[in-house]
PDB file of C-alpha atoms and ligand atoms in Angstrom:
ATOM      1  CA  MET A 128      97.030-114.491 -97.303  1.00  0.00           C
ATOM      2  CA  PRO A 129      98.258-115.499 -94.363  1.00  0.00           C
ATOM      3  CA  SER A 130      97.261-119.328 -93.424  1.00  0.00           C
ATOM      4  CA  VAL A 131      94.852-117.691 -90.080  1.00  0.00           C
ATOM      5  CA  THR A 132      92.921-114.579 -90.335  1.00  0.00           C
ATOM      6  CA  ALA A 133      89.899-113.438 -89.401  1.00  0.00           C
ATOM      7  CA  ALA A 134      87.551-115.986 -91.688  1.00  0.00           C
ATOM      8  CA  ASP A 135      88.594-118.113 -89.131  1.00  0.00           C
ATOM      9  CA  TYR A 136      86.763-116.943 -86.282  1.00  0.00           C
ATOM     10  CA  LEU A 137      84.210-115.331 -88.238  1.00  0.00           C
ATOM     11  CA  PRO A 138      79.998-116.723 -87.450  1.00  0.00           C
ATOM     12  CA  PRO A 139      77.608-117.423 -90.051  1.00  0.00           C
ATOM     13  CA  SER A 140      75.358-115.064 -88.331  1.00  0.00           C
ATOM     14  CA  ARG A 141      75.217-110.921 -90.417  1.00  0.00           C
ATOM     15  CA  ASP A 142      73.838-109.599 -87.285  1.00  0.00           C
ATOM     16  CA  LEU A 143      76.174-107.025 -86.081  1.00  0.00           C
ATOM     17  CA  ASP A 144      75.878-107.798 -82.395  1.00  0.00           C
ATOM     18  CA  ASP A 145      76.819-111.003 -83.538  1.00  0.00           C
ATOM     19  CA  LEU A 146      79.740-110.072 -85.306  1.00  0.00           C
ATOM     20  CA  ALA A 147      81.398-107.805 -82.554  1.00  0.00           C
ATOM     21  CA  ALA A 148      80.798-110.432 -80.484  1.00  0.00           C
ATOM     22  CA  ALA A 149      82.534-113.133 -82.367  1.00  0.00           C
ATOM     23  CA  ALA A 150      85.455-110.399 -83.228  1.00  0.00           C
ATOM     24  CA  GLN A 151      85.748-109.883 -79.417  1.00  0.00           C
ATOM     25  CA  ALA A 152      87.788-113.341 -80.184  1.00  0.00           C
ATOM     26  CA  CYS A 153      89.667-112.726 -82.865  1.00  0.00           C
ATOM     27  CA  ARG A 154      93.149-114.485 -83.234  1.00  0.00           C
ATOM     28  CA  GLY A 155      93.318-113.735 -87.136  1.00  0.00           C
ATOM     29  CA  CYS A 156      96.588-112.261 -86.851  1.00  0.00           C
ATOM     30  CA  ASP A 157      99.021-111.130 -84.252  1.00  0.00           C
ATOM     31  CA  LEU A 158      97.776-107.799 -82.697  1.00  0.00           C
ATOM     32  CA  PHE A 159      95.353-109.079 -80.399  1.00  0.00           C
ATOM     33  CA  GLU A 160      98.349-109.232 -78.755  1.00  0.00           C
ATOM     34  CA  ASN A 161      99.177-106.185 -77.255  1.00  0.00           C
ATOM     35  CA  ALA A 162      95.875-104.499 -77.443  1.00  0.00           C
ATOM     36  CA  THR A 163      93.217-104.003 -75.312  1.00  0.00           C
ATOM     37  CA  GLN A 164      90.258-105.130 -77.069  1.00  0.00           C
ATOM     38  CA  THR A 165      88.650-105.605 -80.961  1.00  0.00           C
ATOM     39  CA  VAL A 166      86.884-102.287 -81.401  1.00  0.00           C
ATOM     40  CA  PHE A 167      84.733-103.092 -83.278  1.00  0.00           C
ATOM     41  CA  GLY A 168      82.212-100.798 -86.099  1.00  0.00           C
ATOM     42  CA  GLN A 169      79.948 -98.650 -84.827  1.00  0.00           C
ATOM     43  CA  GLY A 170      76.329 -97.080 -86.249  1.00  0.00           C
ATOM     44  CA  PRO A 171      73.394 -98.694 -86.862  1.00  0.00           C
ATOM     45  CA  ALA A 172      72.853-101.501 -89.106  1.00  0.00           C
ATOM     46  CA  ASP A 173      70.971 -99.556 -91.498  1.00  0.00           C
ATOM     47  CA  ALA A 174      73.488 -96.963 -92.146  1.00  0.00           C
ATOM     48  CA  ARG A 175      73.156 -95.456 -95.640  1.00  0.00           C
ATOM     49  CA  LEU A 176      76.906 -94.217 -95.496  1.00  0.00           C
ATOM     50  CA  MET A 177      79.391 -95.743 -94.047  1.00  0.00           C
ATOM     51  CA  LEU A 178      83.359 -94.605 -93.075  1.00  0.00           C
ATOM     52  CA  VAL A 179      86.244 -96.669 -92.956  1.00  0.00           C
ATOM     53  CA  GLY A 180      89.493 -95.830 -91.080  1.00  0.00           C
ATOM     54  CA  GLU A 181      92.740 -96.988 -90.144  1.00  0.00           C
ATOM     55  CA  GLN A 182      92.921 -98.814 -86.946  1.00  0.00           C
ATOM     56  CA  PRO A 183      92.059 -98.004 -83.286  1.00  0.00           C
ATOM     57  CA  GLY A 184      94.320 -95.475 -82.180  1.00  0.00           C
ATOM     58  CA  ASP A 185      95.902 -94.882 -78.613  1.00  0.00           C
ATOM     59  CA  ARG A 186      91.870 -93.745 -77.154  1.00  0.00           C
ATOM     60  CA  GLU A 187      89.853 -96.108 -79.162  1.00  0.00           C
ATOM     61  CA  ASP A 188      91.465 -99.009 -77.770  1.00  0.00           C
ATOM     62  CA  LEU A 189      91.133 -97.702 -74.529  1.00  0.00           C
ATOM     63  CA  ALA A 190      87.502 -96.617 -75.080  1.00  0.00           C
ATOM     64  CA  GLY A 191      86.685 -99.737 -77.066  1.00  0.00           C
ATOM     65  CA  GLN A 192      85.028 -97.329 -80.028  1.00  0.00           C
ATOM     66  CA  PRO A 193      86.306 -96.391 -83.398  1.00  0.00           C
ATOM     67  CA  PHE A 194      87.348 -92.615 -83.501  1.00  0.00           C
ATOM     68  CA  VAL A 195      86.765 -90.736 -79.975  1.00  0.00           C
ATOM     69  CA  GLY A 196      90.319 -89.507 -79.478  1.00  0.00           C
ATOM     70  CA  PRO A 197      92.303 -86.004 -81.504  1.00  0.00           C
ATOM     71  CA  ALA A 198      91.670 -87.772 -84.992  1.00  0.00           C
ATOM     72  CA  GLY A 199      87.462 -89.170 -84.347  1.00  0.00           C
ATOM     73  CA  ARG A 200      87.322 -84.775 -82.944  1.00  0.00           C
ATOM     74  CA  LEU A 201      88.331 -83.519 -86.664  1.00  0.00           C
ATOM     75  CA  LEU A 202      86.163 -86.451 -88.455  1.00  0.00           C
ATOM     76  CA  ASP A 203      83.341 -85.226 -86.685  1.00  0.00           C
ATOM     77  CA  LYS A 204      84.287 -81.360 -86.790  1.00  0.00           C
ATOM     78  CA  ALA A 205      84.732 -82.220 -90.745  1.00  0.00           C
ATOM     79  CA  LEU A 206      80.887 -83.756 -90.805  1.00  0.00           C
ATOM     80  CA  ARG A 207      79.771 -81.277 -89.075  1.00  0.00           C
ATOM     81  CA  GLU A 208      80.981 -79.290 -91.966  1.00  0.00           C
ATOM     82  CA  ALA A 209      79.929 -80.990 -94.522  1.00  0.00           C
ATOM     83  CA  GLN A 210      76.521 -80.914 -92.244  1.00  0.00           C
ATOM     84  CA  ILE A 211      76.154 -84.584 -91.946  1.00  0.00           C
ATOM     85  CA  PRO A 212      75.453 -85.885 -88.585  1.00  0.00           C
ATOM     86  CA  ARG A 213      76.963 -88.685 -86.474  1.00  0.00           C
ATOM     87  CA  GLU A 214      74.316 -90.951 -85.496  1.00  0.00           C
ATOM     88  CA  PRO A 215      73.234 -92.830 -88.445  1.00  0.00           C
ATOM     89  CA  VAL A 216      76.697 -93.095 -89.867  1.00  0.00           C
ATOM     90  CA  TYR A 217      78.587 -96.591 -89.811  1.00  0.00           C
ATOM     91  CA  VAL A 218      81.976 -95.712 -88.571  1.00  0.00           C
ATOM     92  CA  THR A 219      85.040 -99.026 -88.088  1.00  0.00           C
ATOM     93  CA  ASN A 220      88.380 -99.461 -89.695  1.00  0.00           C
ATOM     94  CA  ALA A 221      89.748-101.764 -91.681  1.00  0.00           C
ATOM     95  CA  VAL A 222      91.818-103.281 -88.901  1.00  0.00           C
ATOM     96  CA  LYS A 223      90.098-103.842 -85.740  1.00  0.00           C
ATOM     97  CA  HIS A 224      93.228-103.967 -82.849  1.00  0.00           C
ATOM     98  CA  PHE A 225      95.463-101.008 -82.275  1.00  0.00           C
ATOM     99  CA  LYS A 226      99.104-101.638 -83.025  1.00  0.00           C
ATOM    100  CA  PHE A 227     101.744 -99.704 -81.653  1.00  0.00           C
ATOM    101  CA  VAL A 228     105.317 -99.337 -80.086  1.00  0.00           C
ATOM    102  CA  ALA A 229     106.483 -98.263 -76.799  1.00  0.00           C
ATOM    103  CA  ALA A 230     107.626 -94.320 -76.757  1.00  0.00           C
ATOM    104  CA  GLU A 231     111.084 -94.686 -75.640  1.00  0.00           C
ATOM    105  CA  ARG A 232     110.852 -92.253 -72.854  1.00  0.00           C
ATOM    106  CA  GLY A 233     107.326 -92.498 -70.752  1.00  0.00           C
ATOM    107  CA  PRO A 234     104.190 -94.460 -70.999  1.00  0.00           C
ATOM    108  CA  ARG A 235     102.651 -93.055 -74.744  1.00  0.00           C
ATOM    109  CA  ARG A 236     102.212 -95.810 -77.045  1.00  0.00           C
ATOM    110  CA  ILE A 237     103.020 -94.795 -80.373  1.00  0.00           C
ATOM    111  CA  HIS A 238     101.069 -96.193 -83.628  1.00  0.00           C
ATOM    112  CA  LYS A 239     102.019 -98.064 -86.634  1.00  0.00           C
ATOM    113  CA  THR A 240     101.361 -98.642 -89.218  1.00  0.00           C
ATOM    114  CA  PRO A 241      99.643-101.790 -90.201  1.00  0.00           C
ATOM    115  CA  SER A 242     101.523-104.517 -92.814  1.00  0.00           C
ATOM    116  CA  ARG A 243      99.885-106.071 -95.717  1.00  0.00           C
ATOM    117  CA  THR A 244      99.319-109.607 -93.817  1.00  0.00           C
ATOM    118  CA  GLU A 245      97.314-107.852 -91.074  1.00  0.00           C
ATOM    119  CA  VAL A 246      95.064-105.654 -93.434  1.00  0.00           C
ATOM    120  CA  VAL A 247      94.379-108.441 -95.504  1.00  0.00           C
ATOM    121  CA  SER A 248      94.334-111.250 -92.351  1.00  0.00           C
ATOM    122  CA  CYS A 249      91.490-108.528 -90.707  1.00  0.00           C
ATOM    123  CA  ARG A 250      90.094-107.778 -94.083  1.00  0.00           C
ATOM    124  CA  PRO A 251      86.738-110.506 -93.094  1.00  0.00           C
ATOM    125  CA  TRP A 252      85.657-108.653 -90.447  1.00  0.00           C
ATOM    126  CA  LEU A 253      85.653-105.409 -92.644  1.00  0.00           C
ATOM    127  CA  LEU A 254      83.995-107.138 -95.698  1.00  0.00           C
ATOM    128  CA  ALA A 255      81.087-108.934 -93.643  1.00  0.00           C
ATOM    129  CA  GLU A 256      80.097-105.264 -91.994  1.00  0.00           C
ATOM    130  CA  ILE A 257      79.668-103.894 -95.378  1.00  0.00           C
ATOM    131  CA  GLU A 258      77.300-106.821 -96.525  1.00  0.00           C
ATOM    132  CA  THR A 259      75.279-106.579 -93.081  1.00  0.00           C
ATOM    133  CA  VAL A 260      75.149-102.635 -92.906  1.00  0.00           C
ATOM    134  CA  THR A 261      74.756-102.562 -97.330  1.00  0.00           C
ATOM    135  CA  PRO A 262      75.387 -98.482 -97.362  1.00  0.00           C
ATOM    136  CA  GLU A 263      74.962 -97.344-100.443  1.00  0.00           C
ATOM    137  CA  VAL A 264      78.047 -94.591 -99.865  1.00  0.00           C
ATOM    138  CA  LEU A 265      81.657 -95.874 -98.310  1.00  0.00           C
ATOM    139  CA  VAL A 266      83.820 -93.176 -97.738  1.00  0.00           C
ATOM    140  CA  LEU A 267      87.681 -94.563 -97.188  1.00  0.00           C
ATOM    141  CA  LEU A 268      89.948 -92.347 -95.297  1.00  0.00           C
ATOM    142  CA  GLY A 269      93.079 -92.711 -96.037  1.00  0.00           C
ATOM    143  CA  ALA A 270      95.701 -94.909 -97.756  1.00  0.00           C
ATOM    144  CA  THR A 271      94.926 -97.577 -95.385  1.00  0.00           C
ATOM    145  CA  ALA A 272      91.399 -98.718 -95.816  1.00  0.00           C
ATOM    146  CA  ALA A 273      92.125 -97.666 -99.710  1.00  0.00           C
ATOM    147  CA  LYS A 274      94.103-100.254-100.369  1.00  0.00           C
ATOM    148  CA  ALA A 275      92.078-102.773 -97.128  1.00  0.00           C
ATOM    149  CA  LEU A 276      89.120-102.383-100.125  1.00  0.00           C
ATOM    150  CA  LEU A 277      91.171-101.463-103.691  1.00  0.00           C
ATOM    151  CA  GLY A 278      93.876-103.262-104.072  1.00  0.00           C
ATOM    152  CA  ASN A 279      97.397-102.741-103.148  1.00  0.00           C
ATOM    153  CA  ASP A 280      98.204-100.756-105.467  1.00  0.00           C
ATOM    154  CA  PHE A 281      95.885 -98.379-105.740  1.00  0.00           C
ATOM    155  CA  ARG A 282      97.374 -94.289-104.886  1.00  0.00           C
ATOM    156  CA  LEU A 283      95.063 -92.399-102.607  1.00  0.00           C
ATOM    157  CA  THR A 284      97.260 -89.141-104.004  1.00  0.00           C
ATOM    158  CA  ALA A 285      95.847 -89.614-107.222  1.00  0.00           C
ATOM    159  CA  HIS A 286      92.214 -90.712-106.397  1.00  0.00           C
ATOM    160  CA  ARG A 287      91.523 -88.611-103.663  1.00  0.00           C
ATOM    161  CA  GLY A 288      88.239 -87.220-104.051  1.00  0.00           C
ATOM    162  CA  GLU A 289      87.094 -90.019-107.143  1.00  0.00           C
ATOM    163  CA  VAL A 290      83.991 -92.170-106.980  1.00  0.00           C
ATOM    164  CA  VAL A 291      84.864 -95.386-107.759  1.00  0.00           C
ATOM    165  CA  ARG A 292      83.666 -98.649-107.455  1.00  0.00           C
ATOM    166  CA  LEU A 293      84.435-101.482-105.160  1.00  0.00           C
ATOM    167  CA  PRO A 294      86.331-104.588-106.786  1.00  0.00           C
ATOM    168  CA  PRO A 295      84.120-107.609-108.205  1.00  0.00           C
ATOM    169  CA  GLY A 296      83.991-110.312-106.440  1.00  0.00           C
ATOM    170  CA  GLU A 297      84.619-108.467-102.589  1.00  0.00           C
ATOM    171  CA  VAL A 298      80.753-108.708-101.397  1.00  0.00           C
ATOM    172  CA  PRO A 299      78.429-109.884-102.936  1.00  0.00           C
ATOM    173  CA  ASP A 300      77.513-108.417-106.784  1.00  0.00           C
ATOM    174  CA  GLN A 301      74.050-106.860-105.695  1.00  0.00           C
ATOM    175  CA  ILE A 302      75.895-104.642-103.094  1.00  0.00           C
ATOM    176  CA  ASP A 303      77.403-102.167-104.938  1.00  0.00           C
ATOM    177  CA  PRO A 304      77.889 -98.556-102.978  1.00  0.00           C
ATOM    178  CA  ALA A 305      79.588 -95.923-104.351  1.00  0.00           C
ATOM    179  CA  VAL A 306      82.619 -95.827-103.171  1.00  0.00           C
ATOM    180  CA  VAL A 307      84.543 -92.241-102.461  1.00  0.00           C
ATOM    181  CA  VAL A 308      88.675 -92.234-101.644  1.00  0.00           C
ATOM    182  CA  THR A 309      89.420 -89.430 -99.134  1.00  0.00           C
ATOM    183  CA  LEU A 310      91.719 -88.620 -97.001  1.00  0.00           C
ATOM    184  CA  HIS A 311      92.381 -89.848 -93.153  1.00  0.00           C
ATOM    185  CA  PRO A 312      91.582 -87.266 -90.820  1.00  0.00           C
ATOM    186  CA  SER A 313      95.330 -88.357 -88.556  1.00  0.00           C
ATOM    187  CA  ALA A 314      97.190 -86.902 -92.344  1.00  0.00           C
ATOM    188  CA  VAL A 315      95.291 -83.479 -91.548  1.00  0.00           C
ATOM    189  CA  LEU A 316      96.331 -83.923 -88.062  1.00  0.00           C
ATOM    190  CA  ARG A 317     100.148 -84.651 -88.745  1.00  0.00           C
ATOM    191  CA  GLY A 318     100.377 -82.361 -91.796  1.00  0.00           C
ATOM    192  CA  PRO A 319     102.425 -79.244 -92.460  1.00  0.00           C
ATOM    193  CA  ALA A 320     100.837 -76.489 -90.812  1.00  0.00           C
ATOM    194  CA  GLU A 321     100.796 -75.058 -93.789  1.00  0.00           C
ATOM    195  CA  ALA A 322      98.748 -77.495 -95.677  1.00  0.00           C
ATOM    196  CA  ARG A 323      96.217 -77.886 -92.843  1.00  0.00           C
ATOM    197  CA  ASP A 324      93.709 -76.082 -93.917  1.00  0.00           C
ATOM    198  CA  GLU A 325      93.342 -77.071 -97.102  1.00  0.00           C
ATOM    199  CA  SER A 326      93.848 -80.653 -96.391  1.00  0.00           C
ATOM    200  CA  PHE A 327      90.876 -80.298 -93.999  1.00  0.00           C
ATOM    201  CA  ALA A 328      88.669 -78.990 -96.706  1.00  0.00           C
ATOM    202  CA  SER A 329      89.308 -81.490 -99.411  1.00  0.00           C
ATOM    203  CA  LEU A 330      88.014 -83.607 -96.153  1.00  0.00           C
ATOM    204  CA  VAL A 331      84.856 -82.234 -96.201  1.00  0.00           C
ATOM    205  CA  ALA A 332      84.521 -82.103 -99.550  1.00  0.00           C
ATOM    206  CA  ASP A 333      84.354 -85.010 -99.792  1.00  0.00           C
ATOM    207  CA  LEU A 334      82.639 -85.919 -97.812  1.00  0.00           C
ATOM    208  CA  ARG A 335      80.209 -83.441 -98.380  1.00  0.00           C
ATOM    209  CA  LEU A 336      80.611 -85.591-102.313  1.00  0.00           C
ATOM    210  CA  ALA A 337      79.806 -88.472 -99.746  1.00  0.00           C
ATOM    211  CA  ALA A 338      76.009 -87.263 -98.942  1.00  0.00           C
ATOM    212  CA  THR A 339      75.503 -85.893-102.426  1.00  0.00           C
ATOM    213  CA  LEU A 340      75.739 -89.331-103.514  1.00  0.00           C
ATOM    214  CA  LEU A 341      72.598 -91.098-101.086  1.00  0.00           C
ATOM    215  CA  THR A 342      69.695 -90.976-102.627  1.00  0.00           C
ATOM    216  CA  GLY A 343      66.645 -89.902-101.404  1.00  0.00           C
TER     217      GLY A 343
HETATM  218  N1  URA B1055      92.306 -93.276 -86.303  1.00  0.00           N
HETATM  219  C1  URA B1055      92.165 -94.429 -87.558  1.00  0.00           C
HETATM  220  O1  URA B1055      91.906 -94.838 -88.248  1.00  0.00           O
HETATM  221  N2  URA B1055      90.293 -94.913 -86.364  1.00  0.00           N
HETATM  222  C2  URA B1055      90.272 -94.641 -85.602  1.00  0.00           C
HETATM  223  O2  URA B1055      89.047 -95.660 -84.809  1.00  0.00           O
HETATM  224  C3  URA B1055      91.157 -93.164 -84.674  1.00  0.00           C
HETATM  225  C4  URA B1055      92.571 -93.661 -85.085  1.00  0.00           C
HETATM  226 FE1  SF4 B1056      91.851-109.900 -85.498  1.00  0.00          FE
HETATM  227 FE2  SF4 B1056      91.774-107.352 -87.368  1.00  0.00          FE
HETATM  228 FE3  SF4 B1056      92.512-108.545 -84.752  1.00  0.00          FE
HETATM  229 FE4  SF4 B1056      93.904-109.043 -86.232  1.00  0.00          FE
HETATM  230  S1  SF4 B1056      93.941-106.910 -85.986  1.00  0.00           S
HETATM  231  S2  SF4 B1056      93.624-110.286 -84.338  1.00  0.00           S
HETATM  232  S3  SF4 B1056      92.675-110.448 -87.853  1.00  0.00           S
HETATM  233  S4  SF4 B1056      90.669-108.442 -84.807  1.00  0.00           S
END
C-alpha cells in the first residue's frame, strides 16, 4: 500500500458534492501534477446503475466531466442501443486524474494506463462513491476498473459478460451490487476494425444484461 493515498484526503461526509469538492484537492498520488483537474463521477446520488471506466481522457481532463470525449460518444451509442438513458446513471472512473505522455510532435496528449499503485491510491474515492450511491448494479468497463474492484489477478477476457460480486470488506456488507464486467469503449474503438462490430455488440449485450439485473 502506498504511504499516501486518496484516503488521506477523504472527508467524513458521504455527500457526493462534498466528496467531489474534496477530490479536487487530492494529492493521493502524483497524477494531479500534470493533469488539469480532478474528474469526479457524475450522476444522481440515487442512481441504481453505476458505470466505472478507467480514467479521464484528454477531453474529460479539460471538461472536468467523465466520458464526454470519443469514448463517451461510443458509450452513449452503446447505452442507446441497450435502451438505457444516461441521465439516471452514475458514471465515474477508477482513477480521477488523466495520465498521459506528450506526443513526440504536436500538442497531442497520449493516454497512459495508470499503474497499480495509482489505481490503489485512487480507490478510496471510488469506494466512497459506491458507498454513497449504493447502486443495485455496477458495470466495470475494462480491465482497469475490473482490477480496481475485483483484484489485480482478475482476467477480463476470461470473465467478460459475467455477473460477479465485490469481494468482502471493500464496502459495508449491506452494499452488495450485482457487478457486470465488460469491455471498455476505448477498446472497442482501438480494436482491429474487423472485430469492432463484434466487440461493440458485446458491450451492448453486457449493458442490456446489467439493465435486466435492476429490480422493479
Ligand atoms: N475513458 C475512460 O475510462 N473514462 C473517461 O471518462 C473517458 C475515457
Ligand atoms: Fe488523488 Fe486519484 Fe488524482 Fe491520484 S489520481 S491525485 S489518488 S484523485
